[in-house]
Coordinates of C-alpha atoms and ligand atoms in Angstrom, one line a residue:
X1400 CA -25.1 -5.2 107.3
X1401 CA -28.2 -6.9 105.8
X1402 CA -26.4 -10.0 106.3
X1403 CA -25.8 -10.1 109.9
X1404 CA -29.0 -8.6 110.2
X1405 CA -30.5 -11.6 108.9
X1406 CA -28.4 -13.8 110.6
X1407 CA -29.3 -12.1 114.2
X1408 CA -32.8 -13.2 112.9
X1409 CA -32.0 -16.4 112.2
X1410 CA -30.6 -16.9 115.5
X1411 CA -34.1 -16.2 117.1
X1412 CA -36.7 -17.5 115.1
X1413 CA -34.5 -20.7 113.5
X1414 CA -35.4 -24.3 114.7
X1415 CA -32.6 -25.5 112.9
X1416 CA -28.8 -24.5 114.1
X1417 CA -28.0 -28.1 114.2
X1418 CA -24.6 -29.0 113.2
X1419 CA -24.4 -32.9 111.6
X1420 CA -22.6 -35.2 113.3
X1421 CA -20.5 -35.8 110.7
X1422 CA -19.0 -32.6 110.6
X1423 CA -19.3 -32.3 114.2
X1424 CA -16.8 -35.3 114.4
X1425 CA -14.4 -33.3 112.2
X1426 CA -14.3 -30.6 114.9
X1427 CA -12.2 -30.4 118.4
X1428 CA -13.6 -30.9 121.4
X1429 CA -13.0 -27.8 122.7
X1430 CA -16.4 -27.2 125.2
X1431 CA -18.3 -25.0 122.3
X1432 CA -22.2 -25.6 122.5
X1433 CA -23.9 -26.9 119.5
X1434 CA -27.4 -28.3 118.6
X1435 CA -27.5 -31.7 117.2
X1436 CA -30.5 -33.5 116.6
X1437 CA -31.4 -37.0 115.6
X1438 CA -32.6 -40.4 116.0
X1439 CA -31.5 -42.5 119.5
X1440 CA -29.8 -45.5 118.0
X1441 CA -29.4 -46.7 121.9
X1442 CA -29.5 -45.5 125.2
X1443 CA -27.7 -47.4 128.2
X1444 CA -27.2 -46.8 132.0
X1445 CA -30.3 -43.8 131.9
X1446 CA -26.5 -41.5 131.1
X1447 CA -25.5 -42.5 127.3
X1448 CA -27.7 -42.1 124.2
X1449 CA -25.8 -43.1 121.3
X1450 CA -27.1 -40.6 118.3
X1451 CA -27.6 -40.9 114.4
X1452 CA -29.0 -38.1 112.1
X1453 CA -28.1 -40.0 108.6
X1454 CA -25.1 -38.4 108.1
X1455 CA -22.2 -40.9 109.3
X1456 CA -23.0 -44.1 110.5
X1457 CA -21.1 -43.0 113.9
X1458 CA -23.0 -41.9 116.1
X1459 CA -22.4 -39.2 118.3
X1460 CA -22.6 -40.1 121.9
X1461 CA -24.9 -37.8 124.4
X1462 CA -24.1 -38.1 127.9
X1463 CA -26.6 -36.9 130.6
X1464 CA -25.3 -36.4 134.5
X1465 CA -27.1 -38.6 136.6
X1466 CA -29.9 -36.5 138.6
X1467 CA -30.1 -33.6 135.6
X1468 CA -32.7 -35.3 133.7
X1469 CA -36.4 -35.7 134.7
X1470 CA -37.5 -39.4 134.7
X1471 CA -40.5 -39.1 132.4
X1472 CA -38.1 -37.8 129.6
X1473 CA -35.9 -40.5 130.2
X1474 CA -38.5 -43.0 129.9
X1475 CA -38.9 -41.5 126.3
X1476 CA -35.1 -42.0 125.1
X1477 CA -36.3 -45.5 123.1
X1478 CA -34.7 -46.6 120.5
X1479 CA -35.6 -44.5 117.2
X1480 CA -36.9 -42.1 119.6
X1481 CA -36.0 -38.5 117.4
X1482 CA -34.4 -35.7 119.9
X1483 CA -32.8 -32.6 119.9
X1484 CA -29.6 -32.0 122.1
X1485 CA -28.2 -28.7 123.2
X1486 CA -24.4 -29.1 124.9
X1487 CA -21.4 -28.7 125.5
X1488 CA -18.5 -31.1 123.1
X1489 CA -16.2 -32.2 125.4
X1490 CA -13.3 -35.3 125.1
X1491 CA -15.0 -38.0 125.9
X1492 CA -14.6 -39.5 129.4
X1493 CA -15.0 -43.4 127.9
X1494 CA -13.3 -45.7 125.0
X1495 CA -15.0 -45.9 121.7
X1496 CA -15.1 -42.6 120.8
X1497 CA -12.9 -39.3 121.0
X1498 CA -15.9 -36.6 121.5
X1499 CA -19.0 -36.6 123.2
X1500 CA -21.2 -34.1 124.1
X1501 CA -22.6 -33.5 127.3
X1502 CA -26.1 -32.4 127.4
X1503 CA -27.8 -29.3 129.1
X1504 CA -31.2 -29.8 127.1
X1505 CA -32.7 -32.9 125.4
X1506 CA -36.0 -32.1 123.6
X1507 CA -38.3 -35.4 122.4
X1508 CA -39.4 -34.2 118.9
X1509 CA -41.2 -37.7 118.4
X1510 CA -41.8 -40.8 120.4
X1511 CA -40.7 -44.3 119.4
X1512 CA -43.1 -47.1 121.4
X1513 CA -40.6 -49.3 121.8
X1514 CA -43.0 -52.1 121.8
X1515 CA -44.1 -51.7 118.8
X1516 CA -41.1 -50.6 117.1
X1517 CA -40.0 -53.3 115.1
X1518 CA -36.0 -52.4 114.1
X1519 CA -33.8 -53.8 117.7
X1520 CA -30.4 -52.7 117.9
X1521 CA -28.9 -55.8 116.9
X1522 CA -28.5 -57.9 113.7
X1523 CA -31.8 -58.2 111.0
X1524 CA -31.5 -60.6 108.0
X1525 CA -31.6 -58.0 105.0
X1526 CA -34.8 -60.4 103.6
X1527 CA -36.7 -59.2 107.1
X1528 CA -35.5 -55.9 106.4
X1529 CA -36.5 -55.7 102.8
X1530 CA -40.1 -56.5 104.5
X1531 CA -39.7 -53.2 106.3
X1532 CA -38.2 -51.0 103.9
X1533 CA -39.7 -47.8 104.9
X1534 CA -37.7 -48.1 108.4
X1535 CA -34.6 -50.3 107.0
X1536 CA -32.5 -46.4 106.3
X1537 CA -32.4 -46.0 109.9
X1538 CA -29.9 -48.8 109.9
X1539 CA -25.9 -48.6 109.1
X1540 CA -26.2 -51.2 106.1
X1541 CA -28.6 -49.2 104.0
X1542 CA -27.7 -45.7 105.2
X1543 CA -23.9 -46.7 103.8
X1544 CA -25.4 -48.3 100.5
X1545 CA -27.9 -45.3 100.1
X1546 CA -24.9 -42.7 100.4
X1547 CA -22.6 -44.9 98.3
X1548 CA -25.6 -44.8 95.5
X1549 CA -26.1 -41.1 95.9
X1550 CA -22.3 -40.3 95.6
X1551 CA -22.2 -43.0 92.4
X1552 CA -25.2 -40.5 90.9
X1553 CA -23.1 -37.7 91.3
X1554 CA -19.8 -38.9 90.2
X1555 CA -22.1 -39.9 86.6
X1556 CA -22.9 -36.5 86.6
X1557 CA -20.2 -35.1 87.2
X1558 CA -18.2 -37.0 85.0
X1559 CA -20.6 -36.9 81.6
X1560 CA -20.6 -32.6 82.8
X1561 CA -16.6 -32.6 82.7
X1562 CA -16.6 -34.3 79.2
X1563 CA -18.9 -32.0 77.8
X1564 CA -22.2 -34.2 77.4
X1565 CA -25.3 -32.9 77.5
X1566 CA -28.0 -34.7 79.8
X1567 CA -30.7 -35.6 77.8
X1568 CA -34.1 -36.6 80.0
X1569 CA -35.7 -38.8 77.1
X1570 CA -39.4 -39.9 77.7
X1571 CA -41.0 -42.4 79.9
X1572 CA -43.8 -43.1 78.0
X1573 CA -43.1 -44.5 75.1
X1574 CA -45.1 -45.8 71.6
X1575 CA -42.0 -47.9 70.6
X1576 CA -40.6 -51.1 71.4
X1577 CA -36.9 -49.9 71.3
X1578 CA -35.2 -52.8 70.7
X1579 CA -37.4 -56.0 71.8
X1580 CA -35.1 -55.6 75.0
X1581 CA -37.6 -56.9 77.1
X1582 CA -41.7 -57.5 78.1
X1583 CA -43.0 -54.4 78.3
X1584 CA -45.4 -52.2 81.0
X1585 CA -48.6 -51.5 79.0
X1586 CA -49.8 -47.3 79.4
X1587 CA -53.4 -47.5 79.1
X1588 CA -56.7 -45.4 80.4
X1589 CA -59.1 -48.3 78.8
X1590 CA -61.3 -49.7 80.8
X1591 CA -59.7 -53.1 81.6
X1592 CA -63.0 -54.9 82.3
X1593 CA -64.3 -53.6 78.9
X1594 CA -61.8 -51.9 76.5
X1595 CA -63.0 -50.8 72.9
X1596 CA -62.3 -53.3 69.9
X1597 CA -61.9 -53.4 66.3
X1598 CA -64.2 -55.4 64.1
X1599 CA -61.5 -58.4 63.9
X1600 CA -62.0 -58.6 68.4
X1601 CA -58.3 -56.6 68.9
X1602 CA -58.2 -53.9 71.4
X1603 CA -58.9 -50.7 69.2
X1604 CA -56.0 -48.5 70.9
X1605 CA -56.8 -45.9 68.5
X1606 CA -59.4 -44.5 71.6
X1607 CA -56.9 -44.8 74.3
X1608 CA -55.4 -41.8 75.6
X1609 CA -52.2 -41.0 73.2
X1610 CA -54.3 -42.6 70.8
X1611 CA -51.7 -45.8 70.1
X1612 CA -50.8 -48.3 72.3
X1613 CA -47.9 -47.2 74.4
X1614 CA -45.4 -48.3 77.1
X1615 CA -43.4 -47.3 80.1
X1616 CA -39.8 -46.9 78.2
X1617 CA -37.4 -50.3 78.5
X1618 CA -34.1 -47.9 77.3
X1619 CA -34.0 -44.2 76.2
X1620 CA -31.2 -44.9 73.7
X1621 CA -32.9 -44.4 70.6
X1622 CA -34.3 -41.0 71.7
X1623 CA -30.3 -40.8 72.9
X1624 CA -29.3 -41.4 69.2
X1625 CA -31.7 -38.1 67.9
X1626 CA -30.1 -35.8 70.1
X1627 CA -26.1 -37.3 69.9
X1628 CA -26.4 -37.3 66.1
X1629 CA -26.9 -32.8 66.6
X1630 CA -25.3 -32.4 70.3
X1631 CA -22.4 -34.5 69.5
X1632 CA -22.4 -36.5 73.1
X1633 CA -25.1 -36.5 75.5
X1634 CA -26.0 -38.6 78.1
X1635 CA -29.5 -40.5 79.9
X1636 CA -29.8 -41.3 83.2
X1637 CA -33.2 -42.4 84.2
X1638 CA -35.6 -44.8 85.0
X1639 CA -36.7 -48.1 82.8
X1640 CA -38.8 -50.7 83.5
X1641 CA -38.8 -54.4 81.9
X1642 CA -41.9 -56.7 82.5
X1643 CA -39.5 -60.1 82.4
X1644 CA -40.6 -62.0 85.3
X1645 CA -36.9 -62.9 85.8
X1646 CA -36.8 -63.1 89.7
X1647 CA -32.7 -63.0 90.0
X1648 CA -30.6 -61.3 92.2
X1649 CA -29.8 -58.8 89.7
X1650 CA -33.1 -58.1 87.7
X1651 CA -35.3 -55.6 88.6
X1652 CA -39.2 -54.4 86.9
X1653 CA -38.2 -50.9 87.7
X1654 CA -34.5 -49.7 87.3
X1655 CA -32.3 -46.8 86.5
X1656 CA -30.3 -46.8 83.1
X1657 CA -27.1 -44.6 82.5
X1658 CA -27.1 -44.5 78.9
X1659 CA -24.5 -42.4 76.8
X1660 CA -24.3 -41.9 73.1
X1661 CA -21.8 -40.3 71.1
X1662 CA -21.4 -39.3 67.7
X1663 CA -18.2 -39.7 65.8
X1664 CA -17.1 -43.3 68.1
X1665 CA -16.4 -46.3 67.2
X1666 CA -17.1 -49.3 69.2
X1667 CA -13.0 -48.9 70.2
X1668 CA -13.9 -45.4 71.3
X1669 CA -17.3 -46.7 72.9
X1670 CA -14.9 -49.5 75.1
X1671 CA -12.8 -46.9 76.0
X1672 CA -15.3 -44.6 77.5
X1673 CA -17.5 -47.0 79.7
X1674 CA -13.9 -48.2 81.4
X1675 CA -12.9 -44.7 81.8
X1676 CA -16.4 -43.9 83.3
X1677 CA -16.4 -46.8 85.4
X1678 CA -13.0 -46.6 86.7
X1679 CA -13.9 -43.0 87.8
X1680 CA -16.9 -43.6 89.3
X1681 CA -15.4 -46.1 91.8
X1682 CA -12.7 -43.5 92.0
X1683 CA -15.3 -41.2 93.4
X1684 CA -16.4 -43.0 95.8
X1685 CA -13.3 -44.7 97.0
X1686 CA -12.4 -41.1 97.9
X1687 CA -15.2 -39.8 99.0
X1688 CA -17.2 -42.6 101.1
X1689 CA -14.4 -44.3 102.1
X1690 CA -16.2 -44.4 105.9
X1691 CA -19.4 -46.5 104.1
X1692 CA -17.3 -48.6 101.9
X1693 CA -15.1 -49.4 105.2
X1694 CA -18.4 -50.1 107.4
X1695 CA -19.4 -52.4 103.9
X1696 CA -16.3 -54.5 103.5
X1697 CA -16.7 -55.6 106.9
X1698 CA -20.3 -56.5 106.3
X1699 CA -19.2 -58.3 103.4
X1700 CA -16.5 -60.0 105.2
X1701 CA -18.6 -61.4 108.1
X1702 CA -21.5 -62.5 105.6
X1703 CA -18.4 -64.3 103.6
X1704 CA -17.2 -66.1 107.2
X1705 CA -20.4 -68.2 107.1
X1706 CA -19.7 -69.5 103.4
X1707 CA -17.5 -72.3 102.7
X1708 CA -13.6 -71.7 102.1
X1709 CA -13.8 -72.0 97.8
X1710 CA -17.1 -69.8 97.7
X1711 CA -15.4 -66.7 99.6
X1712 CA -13.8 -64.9 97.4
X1713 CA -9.9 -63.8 97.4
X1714 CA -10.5 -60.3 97.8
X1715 CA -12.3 -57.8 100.3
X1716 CA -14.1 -55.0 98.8
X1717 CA -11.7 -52.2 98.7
X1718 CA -9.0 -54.4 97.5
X1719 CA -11.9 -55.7 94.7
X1720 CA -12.3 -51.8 93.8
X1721 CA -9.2 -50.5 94.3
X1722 CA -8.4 -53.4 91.6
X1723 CA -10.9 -52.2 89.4
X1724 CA -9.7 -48.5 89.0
X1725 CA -5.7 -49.9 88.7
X1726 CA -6.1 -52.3 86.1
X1727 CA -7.2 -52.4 82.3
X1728 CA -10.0 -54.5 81.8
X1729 CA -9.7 -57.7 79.6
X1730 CA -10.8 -57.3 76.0
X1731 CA -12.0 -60.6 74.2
X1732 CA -13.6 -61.2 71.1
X1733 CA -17.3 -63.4 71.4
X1734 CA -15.7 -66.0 69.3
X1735 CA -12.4 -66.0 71.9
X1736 CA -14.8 -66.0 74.7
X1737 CA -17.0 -68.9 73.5
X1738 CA -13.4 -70.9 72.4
X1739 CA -12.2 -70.6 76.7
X1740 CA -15.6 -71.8 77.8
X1741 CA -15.3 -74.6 75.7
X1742 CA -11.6 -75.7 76.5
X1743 CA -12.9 -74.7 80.7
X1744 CA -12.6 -78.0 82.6
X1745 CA -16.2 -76.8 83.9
X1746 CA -17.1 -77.3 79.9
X1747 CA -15.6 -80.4 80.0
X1748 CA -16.7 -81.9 83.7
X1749 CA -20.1 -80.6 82.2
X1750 CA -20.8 -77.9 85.0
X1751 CA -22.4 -76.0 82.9
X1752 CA -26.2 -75.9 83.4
X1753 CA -26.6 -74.4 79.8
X1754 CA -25.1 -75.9 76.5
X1755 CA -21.9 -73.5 75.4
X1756 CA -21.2 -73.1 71.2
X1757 CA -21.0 -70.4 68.8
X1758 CA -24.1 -68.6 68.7
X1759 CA -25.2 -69.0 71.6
X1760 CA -26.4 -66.0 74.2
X1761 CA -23.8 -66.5 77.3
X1762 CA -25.5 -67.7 80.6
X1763 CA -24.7 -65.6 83.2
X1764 CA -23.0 -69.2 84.7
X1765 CA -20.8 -68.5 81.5
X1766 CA -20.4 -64.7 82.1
X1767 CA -19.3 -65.5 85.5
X1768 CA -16.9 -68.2 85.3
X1769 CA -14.6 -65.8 82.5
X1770 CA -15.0 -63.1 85.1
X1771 CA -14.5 -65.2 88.2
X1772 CA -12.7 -68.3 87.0
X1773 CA -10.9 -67.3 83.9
X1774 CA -9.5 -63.8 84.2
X1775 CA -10.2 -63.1 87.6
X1776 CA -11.3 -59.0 87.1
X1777 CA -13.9 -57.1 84.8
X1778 CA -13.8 -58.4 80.9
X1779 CA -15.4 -56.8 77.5
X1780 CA -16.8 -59.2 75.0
X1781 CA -16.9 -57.7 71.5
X1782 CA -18.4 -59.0 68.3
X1783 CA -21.6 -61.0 69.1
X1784 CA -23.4 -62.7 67.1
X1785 CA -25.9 -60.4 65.4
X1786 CA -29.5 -63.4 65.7
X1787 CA -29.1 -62.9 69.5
X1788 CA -28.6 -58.6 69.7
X1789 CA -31.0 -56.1 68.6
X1790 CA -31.5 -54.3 65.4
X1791 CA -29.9 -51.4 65.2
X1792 CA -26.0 -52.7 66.3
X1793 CA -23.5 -52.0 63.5
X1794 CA -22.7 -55.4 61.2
X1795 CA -19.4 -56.5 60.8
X1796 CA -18.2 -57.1 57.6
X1797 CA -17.4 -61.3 58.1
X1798 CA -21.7 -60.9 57.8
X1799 CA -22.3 -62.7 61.3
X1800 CA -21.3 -60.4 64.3
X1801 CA -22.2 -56.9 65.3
X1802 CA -20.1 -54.3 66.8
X1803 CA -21.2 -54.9 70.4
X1804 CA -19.4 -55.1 73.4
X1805 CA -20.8 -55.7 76.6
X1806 CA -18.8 -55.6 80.2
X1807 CA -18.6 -58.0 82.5
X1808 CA -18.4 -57.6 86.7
X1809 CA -16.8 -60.3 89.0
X1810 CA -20.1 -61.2 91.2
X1811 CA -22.4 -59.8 88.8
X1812 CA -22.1 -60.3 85.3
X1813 CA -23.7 -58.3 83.0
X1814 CA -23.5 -55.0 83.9
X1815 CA -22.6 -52.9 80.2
X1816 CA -24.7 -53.6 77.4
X1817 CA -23.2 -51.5 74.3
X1818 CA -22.3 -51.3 70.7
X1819 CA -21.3 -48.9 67.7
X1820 CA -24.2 -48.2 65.6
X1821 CA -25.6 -48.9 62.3
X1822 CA -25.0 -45.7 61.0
X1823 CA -25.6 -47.0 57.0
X1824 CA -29.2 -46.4 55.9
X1825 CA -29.9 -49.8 53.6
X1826 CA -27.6 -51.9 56.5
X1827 CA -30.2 -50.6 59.2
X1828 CA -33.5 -51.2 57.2
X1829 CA -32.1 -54.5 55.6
X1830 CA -31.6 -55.8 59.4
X1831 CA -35.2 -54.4 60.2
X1832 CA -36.9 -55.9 57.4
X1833 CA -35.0 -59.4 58.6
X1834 CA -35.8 -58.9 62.2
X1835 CA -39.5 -57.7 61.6
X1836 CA -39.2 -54.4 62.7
X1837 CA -41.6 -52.0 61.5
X1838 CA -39.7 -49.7 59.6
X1839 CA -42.6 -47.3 59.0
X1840 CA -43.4 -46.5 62.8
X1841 CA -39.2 -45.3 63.3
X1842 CA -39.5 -43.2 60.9
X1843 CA -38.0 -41.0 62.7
X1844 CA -35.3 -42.6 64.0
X1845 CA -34.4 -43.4 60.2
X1846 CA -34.1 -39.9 59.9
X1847 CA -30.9 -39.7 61.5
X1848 CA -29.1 -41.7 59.0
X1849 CA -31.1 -40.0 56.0
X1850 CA -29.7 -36.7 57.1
X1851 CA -25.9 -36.0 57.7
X1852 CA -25.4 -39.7 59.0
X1853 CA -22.4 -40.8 61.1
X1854 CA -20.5 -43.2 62.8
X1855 CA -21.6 -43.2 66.9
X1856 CA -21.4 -45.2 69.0
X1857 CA -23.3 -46.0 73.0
X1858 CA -23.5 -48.2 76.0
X1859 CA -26.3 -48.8 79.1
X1860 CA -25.0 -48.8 82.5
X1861 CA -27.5 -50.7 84.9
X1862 CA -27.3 -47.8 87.7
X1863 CA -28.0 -50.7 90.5
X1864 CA -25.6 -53.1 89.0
X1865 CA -23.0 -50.9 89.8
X1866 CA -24.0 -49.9 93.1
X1867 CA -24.3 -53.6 93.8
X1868 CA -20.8 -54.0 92.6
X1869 CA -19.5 -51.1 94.4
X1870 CA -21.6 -51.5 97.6
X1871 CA -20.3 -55.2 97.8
X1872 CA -24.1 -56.3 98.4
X1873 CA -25.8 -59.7 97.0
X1874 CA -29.2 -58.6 95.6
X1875 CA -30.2 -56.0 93.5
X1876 CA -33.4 -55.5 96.1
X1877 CA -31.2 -54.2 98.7
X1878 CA -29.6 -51.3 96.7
X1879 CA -32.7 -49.3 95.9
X1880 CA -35.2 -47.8 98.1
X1881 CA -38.3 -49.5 97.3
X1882 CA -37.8 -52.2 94.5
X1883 CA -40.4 -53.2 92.1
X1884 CA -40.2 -56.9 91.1
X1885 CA -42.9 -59.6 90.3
X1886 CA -45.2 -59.7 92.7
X1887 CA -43.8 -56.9 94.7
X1888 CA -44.5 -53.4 95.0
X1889 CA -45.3 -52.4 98.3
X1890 CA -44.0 -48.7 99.7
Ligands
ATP1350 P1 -29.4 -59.2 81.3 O1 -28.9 -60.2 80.2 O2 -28.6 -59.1 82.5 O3 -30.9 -59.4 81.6 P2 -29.9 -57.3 79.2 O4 -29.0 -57.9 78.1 O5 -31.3 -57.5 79.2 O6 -29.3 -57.8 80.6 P3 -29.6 -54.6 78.2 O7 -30.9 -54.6 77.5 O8 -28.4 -54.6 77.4 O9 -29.5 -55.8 79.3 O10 -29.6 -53.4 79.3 C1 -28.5 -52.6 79.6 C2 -28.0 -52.8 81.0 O11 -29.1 -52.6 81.9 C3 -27.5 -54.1 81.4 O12 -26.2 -54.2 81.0 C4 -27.7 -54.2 82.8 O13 -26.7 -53.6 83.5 C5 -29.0 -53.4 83.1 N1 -30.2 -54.2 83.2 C6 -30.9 -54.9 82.2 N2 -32.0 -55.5 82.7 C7 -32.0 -55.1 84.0 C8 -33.0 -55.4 85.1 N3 -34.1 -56.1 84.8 N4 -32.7 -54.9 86.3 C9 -31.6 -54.2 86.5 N5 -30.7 -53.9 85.6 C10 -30.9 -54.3 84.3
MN1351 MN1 -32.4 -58.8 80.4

């Protein structure tokens, strides 16, 4: 009773009894009326409006009779133009498109000045779209990569939930270095122009706010490690930000790290997670956006008809991800890895930009030809060297490698960075005490292997790597809303 009671109620006072295209387009076109509103993506012949609300990137075409419709409103119909339409959903009269609906009222909810508007209907490079990135949504590129990175988000979720992690939201702010992994973001409420100082000239951080000197986060995984060594598994997924004024198509200031850790793994157990995860995560969205990854291979596959036969590459996206979840990823040692680079006829026609021998941290030329060249799909290097990976990465017992792995992406490279832990108390603060790592301020992180210590292991996931990968895109600006990069941080 109270229910249709409200619902009567809604029916009178609600704006909103629009039904979204996209499951408008589900429906038959049996003459029902429905509300859809939207923005006008075209509008030809003063009779067709072709209609996007963000949902689908088909639109939903509005026909109005000839006549019905007073000038002054059709004047208004410009392109971005946001309407409402009540009508009737008919099968439509012209090719293109089963449905359309024919309108009895069209209501302008906000003008578009068509002059000044400055998205056309018709191609934009994605560099003079990434100049207007606060409008670039209202476009079918970037309203397929933005729900292909929202369904990726929820397919992380849902997968860490279904394994029985625990998401851990670990700080932003953050007094430690974690690992050297990159130039930092300083936190500060000094006065720039004239901050305090001790008696040898340093800033005297002692008087800033937290009363130390303290950073925006580069990786929540040591925070991770406190909680998986009590909760078992848990799981990070947030944002991190790395000062390195690397300007790449893959680097980003600002960024959002997946980052699980679990106690009781070893690095086996650690490899065999992050291709499980991976492989369902493309899963997901293979069969659940398969309209945006369709609309995306194509864009791919017209961007790859202006390159030059050898740089197209063999496969089209779906084939590239279906490939992905249906095959086992390569597994190589470091030492195996650095041996094919050196016995590559690019090694030995010396196209490599960067010098290759043992010891040395891969290029991403290297990364790339053993993904692209070599074994042709996605490829786990284990056993690095432990001078060139951080501290806290589980020695070997042949005294020179650590138990790290990270994965490697066709087109991408890096985008796993992982390894078992040092779970062995006078291991960890022998390596610290090598590496100059201030024992005495991780105290607390020490903790863990003081008290009921064990093996774990953990991996980062560069959240827009994969989307990248997935979305079949070229540069890490053009998978997130607003990036921040050097130089760059309007919106
Ligand atoms: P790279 O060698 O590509 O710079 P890294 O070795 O610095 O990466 P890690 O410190 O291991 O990377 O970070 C974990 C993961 O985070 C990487 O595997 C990558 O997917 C992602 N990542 C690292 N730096 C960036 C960045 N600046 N922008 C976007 N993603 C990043
Ligand atoms: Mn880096």
């Amino acid at each position: 009773m109270l229910l249709t009671y409200l619902y009567g109620l809604q029916d009178v006072f609600m704006f909103n009894k629009r039904i979204k295209i996209r499951e408008l387009l589900n429906q038959p076109a049996d003459g029902r009326e429905v509300t859809v509103m939207g923005w006008v993506r075209t509008f030809r012949n003063n009779q067709f409006i072709a209609l996007n609300d963000g949902s689908t990137n088909t639109n939903i075409q509005v026909v109005l009779e000839l006549g019905k419709f007073d000038d002054v409103l059709l004047k208004r119909l410009t392109t971005s133009s946001s309407i409402k339409v009540v009508g009737h959903i008919i099968p439509s009269q012209g090719k293109g498109q089963q449905m359309e609906i024919k309108a009895a009222h069209v209501e302008i909810l906000g003008d578009a000045d068509a002059e000044k508007y400055p998205l056309q209907p018709k191609k934009h490079s994605l560099e003079f779209l990434r100049e207007i990135a606060h409008l670039r949504f209202r476009t079918n590129t970037f309203g397929s990569v933005f729900r292909v990175r929202h369904a990726l988000a929820f397919a992380i979720h849902r997968f860490f939930h279904e394994k029985g992690f625990v998401y851990m939201h670990t700080p932003v702010i953050t007094a430690s270095d974690a690992e050297g992994a990159g130039e930092m973001f300083r936190v500060s409420t000094l006065p720039l122009d004239n901050p305090p100082r001790k008696e040898d000239g340093t800033i005297d951080f002692s008087q800033d706010f937290f009363g130390k000197a303290t950073n925006l986060t580069v990786s929540g995984q040591l925070e991770g490690e406190l909680a998986a060594t009590a909760l078992g598994e848990i799981y990070t997924f947030g944002p991190t930000f790395r000062a390195e004024n690397s300007n790449t198509t893959r680097h980003l200031a600002e960024f959002w790290m997946v980052e699980p850790e679990m106690a009781f793994y070893d690095l086996e157990d650690n490899m065999n997670l992050a291709e499980e995860f991976i492989r369902y995560i493309i899963r997901f969205v293979l069969e659940n956006n398969r309209e945006d990854l369709d609309f995306l291979a194509q864009r791919l596959d017209e961007e790859e008809k202006q390159l030059p036969m050898d740089k197209r590459s063999d496969m089209g996206l779906i084939q590239k991800l279906e490939f992905v979840v249906n095959n086992r990823f390569e597994r190589i040692t470091y030492t195996e890895a650095i041996d094919i680079l050196l016995q590559s006829p690019a090694y030995k026609k010396k196209k490599f930009q960067y010098d290759v021998k043992w010891g040395i941290d891969m290029q991403s030329e290297h990364e790339r030809y053993l993904v692209e060249k070599h074994f042709q799909k996605p490829v786990i290097v284990t056993n690095y060297p432990k001078d060139i990976k951080a501290f806290y990465m589980r020695q070997n017992d042949d005294g020179k490698t650590v138990a790290a792995m990270d994965i490697l992406a066709p087109g991408i490279g890096e985008i796993v960075g992982g390894s078992q832990r040092e779970e062995r108390f006078d291991r960890l603060t022998g390596r610290m005490l090598e590496m100059n790592i201030p024992a005495d301020e991780l105290w607390w992180y020490l903790d863990t292997r003081r008290f009921g210590t064990v093996p774990h292991a953990g991996f980062g996931l560069g959240f827009e790597r994969i989307v990248l990968f997935v979305t079949g895109m070229g540069n890490i600006r053009d998978v997130i809303a607003f990036p921040r990069t050097p130089k760059n941080a309007e919106f």
